[in-house]
PDB file of C-alpha atoms in Angstrom:
ATOM      1  CA  UNK A  87      38.196 -22.448   7.261  1.00 47.00           C
ATOM      2  CA  UNK A  88      37.077 -22.307   3.885  1.00 55.00           C
ATOM      3  CA  UNK A  89      39.149 -20.128   1.535  1.00 67.00           C
ATOM      4  CA  UNK A  90      37.622 -18.408  -1.107  1.00 86.00           C
ATOM      5  CA  UNK A  91      37.240 -15.374  -2.920  1.00 91.00           C
ATOM      6  CA  UNK A  92      35.386 -13.711   0.185  1.00 93.00           C
ATOM      7  CA  UNK A  93      38.363 -14.593   2.238  1.00 93.00           C
ATOM      8  CA  UNK A  94      38.283 -12.155   5.394  1.00 92.00           C
ATOM      9  CA  UNK A  95      34.804 -10.455   4.595  1.00 95.00           C
ATOM     10  CA  UNK A  96      32.633  -9.770   7.238  1.00 96.00           C
ATOM     11  CA  UNK A  97      29.317  -9.148   6.140  1.00 96.00           C
ATOM     12  CA  UNK A  98      25.885  -8.571   7.740  1.00 95.00           C
ATOM     13  CA  UNK A  99      22.929 -10.613   6.102  1.00 93.00           C
ATOM     14  CA  UNK A 100      19.670  -9.409   7.219  1.00 85.00           C
ATOM     15  CA  UNK A 101      17.629 -11.854   5.181  1.00 68.00           C
ATOM     16  CA  UNK A 102      14.903 -13.456   6.605  1.00 65.00           C
ATOM     17  CA  UNK A 103      12.741 -16.374   4.630  1.00 64.00           C
ATOM     18  CA  UNK A 104      16.116 -17.093   3.087  1.00 71.00           C
ATOM     19  CA  UNK A 105      18.697 -16.697   6.411  1.00 75.00           C
ATOM     20  CA  UNK A 106      20.380 -20.045   5.939  1.00 82.00           C
ATOM     21  CA  UNK A 107      20.553 -20.724   2.181  1.00 86.00           C
ATOM     22  CA  UNK A 108      22.084 -17.257   1.302  1.00 88.00           C
ATOM     23  CA  UNK A 109      24.496 -17.045   4.428  1.00 90.00           C
ATOM     24  CA  UNK A 110      25.732 -20.608   3.459  1.00 91.00           C
ATOM     25  CA  UNK A 111      26.558 -19.484  -0.344  1.00 92.00           C
ATOM     26  CA  UNK A 112      28.651 -16.535   0.962  1.00 94.00           C
ATOM     27  CA  UNK A 113      30.271 -18.828   3.587  1.00 94.00           C
ATOM     28  CA  UNK A 114      31.237 -21.652   0.908  1.00 94.00           C
ATOM     29  CA  UNK A 115      32.968 -18.641  -0.522  1.00 93.00           C
ATOM     30  CA  UNK A 116      34.978 -17.922   2.574  1.00 94.00           C
ATOM     31  CA  UNK A 117      33.105 -15.257   3.972  1.00 95.00           C
ATOM     32  CA  UNK A 118      32.477 -14.532   7.741  1.00 95.00           C
ATOM     33  CA  UNK A 119      28.077 -13.825   8.073  1.00 95.00           C
ATOM     34  CA  UNK A 120      26.897 -11.855  10.602  1.00 95.00           C
ATOM     35  CA  UNK A 121      23.002 -13.177  10.515  1.00 91.00           C
ATOM     36  CA  UNK A 122      20.878 -11.120  11.594  1.00 89.00           C
ATOM     37  CA  UNK A 123      16.939 -12.047  10.861  1.00 81.00           C
ATOM     38  CA  UNK A 124      14.954  -8.400  10.745  1.00 84.00           C
ATOM     39  CA  UNK A 125      11.668  -9.078   9.621  1.00 80.00           C
ATOM     40  CA  UNK A 126       9.230 -12.139   9.897  1.00 79.00           C
ATOM     41  CA  UNK A 127       6.368 -12.600   7.399  1.00 83.00           C
ATOM     42  CA  UNK A 128       3.507 -14.016   9.223  1.00 86.00           C
ATOM     43  CA  UNK A 129      -0.426 -15.227   8.103  1.00 92.00           C
ATOM     44  CA  UNK A 130      -3.030 -12.915   8.200  1.00 93.00           C
ATOM     45  CA  UNK A 131      -4.826 -12.135  11.760  1.00 92.00           C
ATOM     46  CA  UNK A 132      -8.048 -11.767   9.584  1.00 96.00           C
ATOM     47  CA  UNK A 133      -8.305 -13.244   6.420  1.00 96.00           C
ATOM     48  CA  UNK A 134     -11.806 -12.167   5.307  1.00 97.00           C
ATOM     49  CA  UNK A 135     -10.520  -9.606   2.333  1.00 97.00           C
ATOM     50  CA  UNK A 136      -8.091 -12.174   1.081  1.00 97.00           C
ATOM     51  CA  UNK A 137     -10.678 -15.176   0.911  1.00 98.00           C
ATOM     52  CA  UNK A 138     -13.258 -12.307  -0.920  1.00 98.00           C
ATOM     53  CA  UNK A 139     -10.407 -11.804  -3.196  1.00 98.00           C
ATOM     54  CA  UNK A 140     -10.275 -15.282  -4.110  1.00 98.00           C
ATOM     55  CA  UNK A 141     -13.790 -15.770  -4.282  1.00 97.00           C
ATOM     56  CA  UNK A 142     -13.446 -13.428  -6.957  1.00 97.00           C
ATOM     57  CA  UNK A 143     -10.509 -14.800  -8.655  1.00 97.00           C
ATOM     58  CA  UNK A 144     -12.472 -18.214  -8.899  1.00 97.00           C
ATOM     59  CA  UNK A 145     -15.493 -16.478 -10.483  1.00 96.00           C
ATOM     60  CA  UNK A 146     -13.310 -14.910 -13.128  1.00 94.00           C
ATOM     61  CA  UNK A 147     -13.349 -11.471 -12.496  1.00 94.00           C
ATOM     62  CA  UNK A 148      -9.782 -10.862 -13.143  1.00 93.00           C
ATOM     63  CA  UNK A 149      -8.185 -11.046 -16.318  1.00 87.00           C
ATOM     64  CA  UNK A 150      -4.848 -10.743 -15.347  1.00 94.00           C
ATOM     65  CA  UNK A 151      -3.085 -11.124 -11.936  1.00 96.00           C
ATOM     66  CA  UNK A 152      -0.180  -9.008 -10.884  1.00 97.00           C
ATOM     67  CA  UNK A 153       2.037 -10.703  -8.409  1.00 96.00           C
ATOM     68  CA  UNK A 154       4.645  -8.347  -6.674  1.00 93.00           C
ATOM     69  CA  UNK A 155       6.150 -11.100  -4.299  1.00 90.00           C
ATOM     70  CA  UNK A 156       6.933 -14.895  -4.216  1.00 91.00           C
ATOM     71  CA  UNK A 157       5.530 -14.929  -0.448  1.00 91.00           C
ATOM     72  CA  UNK A 158       2.047 -13.417  -1.574  1.00 95.00           C
ATOM     73  CA  UNK A 159       1.653 -16.366  -4.095  1.00 96.00           C
ATOM     74  CA  UNK A 160       2.156 -18.439  -1.501  1.00 95.00           C
ATOM     75  CA  UNK A 161       0.344 -17.356   1.495  1.00 96.00           C
ATOM     76  CA  UNK A 162      -2.735 -16.672  -0.954  1.00 97.00           C
ATOM     77  CA  UNK A 163      -2.587 -20.442  -1.577  1.00 97.00           C
ATOM     78  CA  UNK A 164      -2.120 -21.427   1.845  1.00 97.00           C
ATOM     79  CA  UNK A 165      -5.555 -19.635   2.518  1.00 98.00           C
ATOM     80  CA  UNK A 166      -7.134 -21.070  -0.235  1.00 97.00           C
ATOM     81  CA  UNK A 167      -6.285 -24.189   1.430  1.00 97.00           C
ATOM     82  CA  UNK A 168      -7.483 -24.060   4.605  1.00 97.00           C
ATOM     83  CA  UNK A 169     -10.774 -23.141   3.307  1.00 97.00           C
ATOM     84  CA  UNK A 170     -10.742 -25.795   0.645  1.00 97.00           C
ATOM     85  CA  UNK A 171      -9.969 -23.943  -2.735  1.00 97.00           C
ATOM     86  CA  UNK A 172      -6.577 -24.418  -3.268  1.00 97.00           C
ATOM     87  CA  UNK A 173      -6.779 -26.703  -6.459  1.00 96.00           C
ATOM     88  CA  UNK A 174      -9.911 -24.505  -7.819  1.00 97.00           C
ATOM     89  CA  UNK A 175      -7.173 -21.554  -7.508  1.00 96.00           C
ATOM     90  CA  UNK A 176      -4.708 -23.195  -9.171  1.00 95.00           C
ATOM     91  CA  UNK A 177      -7.079 -23.944 -12.221  1.00 94.00           C
ATOM     92  CA  UNK A 178      -7.889 -20.442 -11.978  1.00 94.00           C
ATOM     93  CA  UNK A 179      -4.514 -19.027 -12.112  1.00 93.00           C
ATOM     94  CA  UNK A 180      -4.218 -21.359 -14.925  1.00 91.00           C
ATOM     95  CA  UNK A 181      -6.955 -19.012 -16.835  1.00 90.00           C
ATOM     96  CA  UNK A 182      -5.734 -16.064 -15.817  1.00 90.00           C
ATOM     97  CA  UNK A 183      -2.948 -13.977 -17.607  1.00 93.00           C
ATOM     98  CA  UNK A 184       0.391 -13.504 -14.849  1.00 94.00           C
ATOM     99  CA  UNK A 185       2.338 -10.477 -14.255  1.00 95.00           C
ATOM    100  CA  UNK A 186       5.496 -10.907 -12.097  1.00 94.00           C
ATOM    101  CA  UNK A 187       7.453  -8.240 -10.641  1.00 89.00           C
ATOM    102  CA  UNK A 188      10.881  -9.935 -10.561  1.00 83.00           C
ATOM    103  CA  UNK A 189      12.293 -13.426 -10.334  1.00 83.00           C
ATOM    104  CA  UNK A 190      10.597 -14.564  -6.713  1.00 84.00           C
ATOM    105  CA  UNK A 191       7.161 -14.375  -7.700  1.00 91.00           C
ATOM    106  CA  UNK A 192       8.094 -16.035 -10.982  1.00 89.00           C
ATOM    107  CA  UNK A 193       9.966 -19.038  -8.935  1.00 87.00           C
ATOM    108  CA  UNK A 194       6.443 -19.183  -6.882  1.00 91.00           C
ATOM    109  CA  UNK A 195       4.602 -19.678  -9.626  1.00 93.00           C
ATOM    110  CA  UNK A 196       6.932 -22.366 -11.216  1.00 91.00           C
ATOM    111  CA  UNK A 197       6.740 -24.353  -7.992  1.00 91.00           C
ATOM    112  CA  UNK A 198       3.034 -24.526  -8.081  1.00 92.00           C
ATOM    113  CA  UNK A 199       3.375 -26.153 -11.577  1.00 91.00           C
ATOM    114  CA  UNK A 200       1.896 -23.086 -13.642  1.00 88.00           C
ATOM    115  CA  UNK A 201       2.749 -22.254 -17.056  1.00 79.00           C
ATOM    116  CA  UNK A 202       5.740 -19.259 -17.365  1.00 71.00           C
ATOM    117  CA  UNK A 203       4.164 -16.139 -17.021  1.00 69.00           C
ATOM    118  CA  UNK A 204       2.855 -14.421 -20.237  1.00 77.00           C
ATOM    119  CA  UNK A 205       3.949 -11.026 -19.351  1.00 86.00           C
ATOM    120  CA  UNK A 206       6.992 -10.407 -16.927  1.00 87.00           C
ATOM    121  CA  UNK A 207       7.931  -6.727 -15.651  1.00 89.00           C
ATOM    122  CA  UNK A 208      11.063  -5.574 -17.792  1.00 88.00           C
ATOM    123  CA  UNK A 209      12.121  -4.603 -14.383  1.00 85.00           C
ATOM    124  CA  UNK A 210      11.458  -5.636 -10.870  1.00 83.00           C
ATOM    125  CA  UNK A 211       9.812  -2.554 -10.080  1.00 85.00           C
ATOM    126  CA  UNK A 212       6.665  -1.114  -9.972  1.00 89.00           C
ATOM    127  CA  UNK A 213       7.287   1.285 -12.858  1.00 90.00           C
ATOM    128  CA  UNK A 214       8.082  -2.031 -14.531  1.00 91.00           C
ATOM    129  CA  UNK A 215       4.790  -3.439 -13.998  1.00 94.00           C
ATOM    130  CA  UNK A 216       3.575  -0.628 -15.586  1.00 95.00           C
ATOM    131  CA  UNK A 217       6.220  -0.802 -18.610  1.00 94.00           C
ATOM    132  CA  UNK A 218       4.437  -4.103 -19.049  1.00 94.00           C
ATOM    133  CA  UNK A 219       1.717  -2.909 -19.876  1.00 94.00           C
ATOM    134  CA  UNK A 220       2.891   0.276 -22.279  1.00 92.00           C
ATOM    135  CA  UNK A 221       1.344  -1.389 -25.375  1.00 93.00           C
ATOM    136  CA  UNK A 222      -2.406  -2.131 -23.952  1.00 94.00           C
ATOM    137  CA  UNK A 223      -5.235  -0.053 -23.289  1.00 96.00           C
ATOM    138  CA  UNK A 224      -5.942  -0.226 -19.501  1.00 96.00           C
ATOM    139  CA  UNK A 225      -9.590   1.156 -19.624  1.00 97.00           C
ATOM    140  CA  UNK A 226     -12.116  -1.069 -17.886  1.00 96.00           C
ATOM    141  CA  UNK A 227      -9.495  -3.813 -17.718  1.00 95.00           C
ATOM    142  CA  UNK A 228     -10.185  -5.801 -14.325  1.00 96.00           C
ATOM    143  CA  UNK A 229      -6.920  -6.721 -12.790  1.00 97.00           C
ATOM    144  CA  UNK A 230      -6.091  -8.609  -9.538  1.00 97.00           C
ATOM    145  CA  UNK A 231      -3.293  -7.224  -7.665  1.00 98.00           C
ATOM    146  CA  UNK A 232      -1.062  -8.871  -5.240  1.00 97.00           C
ATOM    147  CA  UNK A 233       0.237  -6.246  -2.426  1.00 95.00           C
ATOM    148  CA  UNK A 234       2.680  -6.329   0.165  1.00 90.00           C
ATOM    149  CA  UNK A 235       2.567  -4.968   3.771  1.00 87.00           C
ATOM    150  CA  UNK A 236       3.165  -0.969   4.170  1.00 81.00           C
ATOM    151  CA  UNK A 237       2.871   1.811   0.776  1.00 81.00           C
ATOM    152  CA  UNK A 238       5.156   0.309  -1.631  1.00 80.00           C
ATOM    153  CA  UNK A 239       3.135  -0.906  -4.053  1.00 87.00           C
ATOM    154  CA  UNK A 240       0.694   2.331  -3.612  1.00 89.00           C
ATOM    155  CA  UNK A 241       2.387   3.965  -6.605  1.00 90.00           C
ATOM    156  CA  UNK A 242       1.601   0.730  -9.023  1.00 94.00           C
ATOM    157  CA  UNK A 243      -2.414   0.771  -7.532  1.00 95.00           C
ATOM    158  CA  UNK A 244      -2.246   4.715  -8.186  1.00 95.00           C
ATOM    159  CA  UNK A 245      -0.730   4.282 -11.487  1.00 96.00           C
ATOM    160  CA  UNK A 246      -2.788   1.595 -13.013  1.00 97.00           C
ATOM    161  CA  UNK A 247      -6.242   3.008 -11.970  1.00 97.00           C
ATOM    162  CA  UNK A 248      -4.939   6.938 -13.567  1.00 96.00           C
ATOM    163  CA  UNK A 249      -4.955   4.247 -16.986  1.00 96.00           C
ATOM    164  CA  UNK A 250      -8.177   3.291 -16.581  1.00 97.00           C
ATOM    165  CA  UNK A 251      -8.015  -0.123 -15.046  1.00 97.00           C
ATOM    166  CA  UNK A 252     -10.381  -1.604 -12.369  1.00 97.00           C
ATOM    167  CA  UNK A 253      -8.167  -2.391  -9.754  1.00 97.00           C
ATOM    168  CA  UNK A 254      -8.853  -5.288  -6.917  1.00 97.00           C
ATOM    169  CA  UNK A 255      -5.956  -5.136  -4.365  1.00 97.00           C
ATOM    170  CA  UNK A 256      -5.242  -7.951  -1.791  1.00 97.00           C
ATOM    171  CA  UNK A 257      -2.237  -8.012   0.938  1.00 97.00           C
ATOM    172  CA  UNK A 258      -2.175 -11.420   2.176  1.00 97.00           C
ATOM    173  CA  UNK A 259       0.474 -11.458   4.725  1.00 94.00           C
ATOM    174  CA  UNK A 260       1.443  -9.237   7.464  1.00 88.00           C
ATOM    175  CA  UNK A 261       4.851  -8.486   8.720  1.00 82.00           C
ATOM    176  CA  UNK A 262       5.925  -8.837  12.248  1.00 72.00           C
ATOM    177  CA  UNK A 263       9.051  -6.128  12.970  1.00 62.00           C
ATOM    178  CA  UNK A 264       8.930  -7.921  16.446  1.00 57.00           C
ATOM    179  CA  UNK A 265      12.581  -9.999  15.622  1.00 59.00           C
ATOM    180  CA  UNK A 266      14.750  -9.183  18.660  1.00 72.00           C
ATOM    181  CA  UNK A 267      15.766  -6.029  19.186  1.00 83.00           C
ATOM    182  CA  UNK A 268      18.707  -6.679  21.628  1.00 87.00           C
ATOM    183  CA  UNK A 269      20.149  -8.887  18.088  1.00 88.00           C
ATOM    184  CA  UNK A 270      19.569  -6.060  15.570  1.00 90.00           C
ATOM    185  CA  UNK A 271      20.653  -3.390  18.272  1.00 93.00           C
ATOM    186  CA  UNK A 272      24.022  -5.272  18.385  1.00 94.00           C
ATOM    187  CA  UNK A 273      24.450  -5.300  14.510  1.00 94.00           C
ATOM    188  CA  UNK A 274      24.242  -1.961  14.123  1.00 96.00           C
ATOM    189  CA  UNK A 275      26.625  -1.308  17.239  1.00 96.00           C
ATOM    190  CA  UNK A 276      28.839  -3.475  15.122  1.00 96.00           C
ATOM    191  CA  UNK A 277      27.869  -2.095  11.849  1.00 96.00           C
ATOM    192  CA  UNK A 278      29.100   1.699  13.581  1.00 95.00           C
ATOM    193  CA  UNK A 279      31.936   0.116  15.336  1.00 95.00           C
ATOM    194  CA  UNK A 280      33.813  -1.078  12.118  1.00 94.00           C
ATOM    195  CA  UNK A 281      33.487  -4.465  13.081  1.00 96.00           C
ATOM    196  CA  UNK A 282      31.785  -5.159   9.585  1.00 96.00           C
ATOM    197  CA  UNK A 283      32.644  -4.374   5.799  1.00 96.00           C
ATOM    198  CA  UNK A 284      29.178  -4.915   4.052  1.00 96.00           C
ATOM    199  CA  UNK A 285      25.687  -5.556   4.221  1.00 96.00           C
ATOM    200  CA  UNK A 286      23.384  -7.511   1.929  1.00 95.00           C
ATOM    201  CA  UNK A 287      20.080  -6.162   1.702  1.00 92.00           C
ATOM    202  CA  UNK A 288      17.508  -8.436  -0.169  1.00 87.00           C
ATOM    203  CA  UNK A 289      14.298  -6.228   0.717  1.00 83.00           C
ATOM    204  CA  UNK A 290      13.339  -2.700   1.537  1.00 85.00           C
ATOM    205  CA  UNK A 291      11.457  -3.949   4.605  1.00 84.00           C
ATOM    206  CA  UNK A 292      14.931  -4.936   6.066  1.00 89.00           C
ATOM    207  CA  UNK A 293      16.011  -1.625   5.861  1.00 91.00           C
ATOM    208  CA  UNK A 294      13.453   0.198   7.293  1.00 88.00           C
ATOM    209  CA  UNK A 295      13.663  -2.182  10.078  1.00 89.00           C
ATOM    210  CA  UNK A 296      17.015  -1.446  10.849  1.00 93.00           C
ATOM    211  CA  UNK A 297      16.938   2.115  10.545  1.00 93.00           C
ATOM    212  CA  UNK A 298      13.691   1.730  13.099  1.00 91.00           C
ATOM    213  CA  UNK A 299      15.602   0.400  15.779  1.00 91.00           C
ATOM    214  CA  UNK A 300      18.682   2.765  14.985  1.00 95.00           C
ATOM    215  CA  UNK A 301      16.367   5.754  15.429  1.00 94.00           C
ATOM    216  CA  UNK A 302      14.422   4.064  18.810  1.00 93.00           C
ATOM    217  CA  UNK A 303      18.314   4.077  20.271  1.00 94.00           C
ATOM    218  CA  UNK A 304      19.293   7.260  19.112  1.00 96.00           C
ATOM    219  CA  UNK A 305      21.815   5.535  16.688  1.00 96.00           C
ATOM    220  CA  UNK A 306      20.222   6.449  12.849  1.00 96.00           C
ATOM    221  CA  UNK A 307      22.418   9.293  11.891  1.00 96.00           C
ATOM    222  CA  UNK A 308      25.259   7.131  13.048  1.00 97.00           C
ATOM    223  CA  UNK A 309      24.229   4.455  11.211  1.00 96.00           C
ATOM    224  CA  UNK A 310      23.476   6.232   7.960  1.00 96.00           C
ATOM    225  CA  UNK A 311      26.983   7.753   7.968  1.00 95.00           C
ATOM    226  CA  UNK A 312      28.605   3.992   8.400  1.00 96.00           C
ATOM    227  CA  UNK A 313      26.315   2.724   5.805  1.00 95.00           C
ATOM    228  CA  UNK A 314      27.396   5.737   3.650  1.00 94.00           C
ATOM    229  CA  UNK A 315      31.265   4.356   4.147  1.00 93.00           C
ATOM    230  CA  UNK A 316      30.906   1.023   2.952  1.00 94.00           C
ATOM    231  CA  UNK A 317      29.724  -1.162   0.374  1.00 95.00           C
ATOM    232  CA  UNK A 318      26.371  -2.122   0.215  1.00 96.00           C
ATOM    233  CA  UNK A 319      24.857  -4.852  -1.305  1.00 95.00           C
ATOM    234  CA  UNK A 320      21.271  -4.637  -2.851  1.00 92.00           C
ATOM    235  CA  UNK A 321      19.535  -7.358  -4.794  1.00 87.00           C
ATOM    236  CA  UNK A 322      17.627  -5.223  -7.208  1.00 84.00           C
ATOM    237  CA  UNK A 323      16.940  -1.438  -7.969  1.00 85.00           C
ATOM    238  CA  UNK A 324      13.855  -0.746  -5.747  1.00 84.00           C
ATOM    239  CA  UNK A 325      16.313  -1.428  -2.706  1.00 88.00           C
ATOM    240  CA  UNK A 326      18.955   0.570  -4.629  1.00 90.00           C
ATOM    241  CA  UNK A 327      16.997   3.626  -5.487  1.00 89.00           C
ATOM    242  CA  UNK A 328      15.896   3.497  -1.621  1.00 90.00           C
ATOM    243  CA  UNK A 329      19.858   3.498  -0.183  1.00 93.00           C
ATOM    244  CA  UNK A 330      20.383   6.583  -3.082  1.00 93.00           C
ATOM    245  CA  UNK A 331      17.756   8.118  -1.155  1.00 92.00           C
ATOM    246  CA  UNK A 332      19.380   7.726   1.969  1.00 92.00           C
ATOM    247  CA  UNK A 333      22.818   9.156   0.624  1.00 92.00           C
ATOM    248  CA  UNK A 334      24.137   5.654   0.000  1.00 92.00           C
ATOM    249  CA  UNK A 335      26.555   5.538  -3.104  1.00 89.00           C
ATOM    250  CA  UNK A 336      28.759   2.572  -3.155  1.00 93.00           C
ATOM    251  CA  UNK A 337      25.936   0.220  -3.942  1.00 94.00           C
ATOM    252  CA  UNK A 338      26.515  -3.587  -5.274  1.00 93.00           C
ATOM    253  CA  UNK A 339      23.894  -5.170  -7.231  1.00 89.00           C
ATOM    254  CA  UNK A 340      23.416  -7.637 -10.531  1.00 87.00           C
ATOM    255  CA  UNK A 341      22.937  -5.789 -13.706  1.00 82.00           C
ATOM    256  CA  UNK A 342      19.807  -8.434 -14.159  1.00 74.00           C
ATOM    257  CA  UNK A 343      18.688 -11.742 -12.934  1.00 69.00           C
ATOM    258  CA  UNK A 344      17.551 -10.658  -9.127  1.00 69.00           C
ATOM    259  CA  UNK A 345      18.370 -13.625  -7.372  1.00 80.00           C
ATOM    260  CA  UNK A 346      20.531 -14.653  -4.747  1.00 85.00           C
ATOM    261  CA  UNK A 347      23.361 -16.418  -6.825  1.00 89.00           C
ATOM    262  CA  UNK A 348      24.462 -13.192  -9.079  1.00 89.00           C
ATOM    263  CA  UNK A 349      24.233 -10.879  -6.030  1.00 91.00           C
ATOM    264  CA  UNK A 350      26.789 -13.253  -4.239  1.00 92.00           C
ATOM    265  CA  UNK A 351      28.863 -12.807  -7.328  1.00 93.00           C
ATOM    266  CA  UNK A 352      28.787  -9.244  -7.421  1.00 92.00           C
ATOM    267  CA  UNK A 353      29.563  -9.293  -4.107  1.00 94.00           C
ATOM    268  CA  UNK A 354      32.759 -11.406  -4.330  1.00 93.00           C
ATOM    269  CA  UNK A 355      34.077  -9.283  -7.312  1.00 93.00           C
ATOM    270  CA  UNK A 356      33.991  -6.057  -5.538  1.00 92.00           C
ATOM    271  CA  UNK A 357      35.194  -8.020  -2.497  1.00 93.00           C
ATOM    272  CA  UNK A 358      38.275  -9.222  -4.502  1.00 90.00           C
ATOM    273  CA  UNK A 359      38.895  -5.767  -6.514  1.00 88.00           C
ATOM    274  CA  UNK A 360      38.763  -4.035  -3.416  1.00 83.00           C
ATOM    275  CA  UNK A 361      41.726  -6.516  -2.366  1.00 74.00           C
ATOM    276  CA  UNK A 362      43.999  -5.582  -5.209  1.00 62.00           C
ATOM    277  CA  UNK A 363      47.052  -3.864  -4.602  1.00 59.00           C
ATOM    278  CA  UNK A 364      46.193  -0.685  -5.935  1.00 48.00           C
ATOM    279  CA  UNK A 365      43.182  -0.843  -3.350  1.00 45.00           C
ATOM    280  CA  UNK A 366      42.267  -0.910  -0.148  1.00 44.00           C
ATOM    281  CA  UNK A 367      40.186  -3.106   2.128  1.00 41.00           C
ATOM    282  CA  UNK A 368      36.417  -2.331   1.685  1.00 39.00           C
TER     283      UNK A 368
END
């Protein structure tokens, strides 16, 4: 057994795209991880609207492009490749100014060989994106906006339009909330039964899925009670806000650099502090 600062920690890791990476980082520090994929990201069933958006990008219709997620970049480039326009899209992105909400889209752009974003949001939230434009007049500005499934990006869309921008949104992928419900329900039962010490969320969609399964099983209130009695790790302020609205108070998140490694470090520091003689087990 690996010995480290997370010895005896039993943690639910509901990561999807980077599940093995994240769980492995925790396990190397001694944690016992309970892996439970909650949200599967899929290609669009119909990419017609995304292809039209790509056409506008290639035509130079956008002065700026706002990237909300790394998956959005990967999927749009994937759609462009399917229609034989990948190289053209990369060239168009080099001509436009990128605004990124957080480290994942920044990393995705770098992986494509694109220059560092000119205008990163000061914090990885929709409000942070709006703050990035604080000193600019957006009246009549034509902006491309990559959204993610659900309503989470609508306040940003409304905020940009309220400032006079002409916004062209695109959602280039979809969520499949059909991860094995039996597996998710088992994880919920372990949480409410005290078999786990902590949960680590890296997206709000994971929390939504967990609560949805709990609701359907008549366990939503029981699950919320359990979550309020344990530390919850959140990779950034968006998830933290959602958790606080649900009544969760013990939230662990990096102060900055919202990546997996800083999140693991925060988890380790909190776990070590909880095991000091004056404290108790988490």
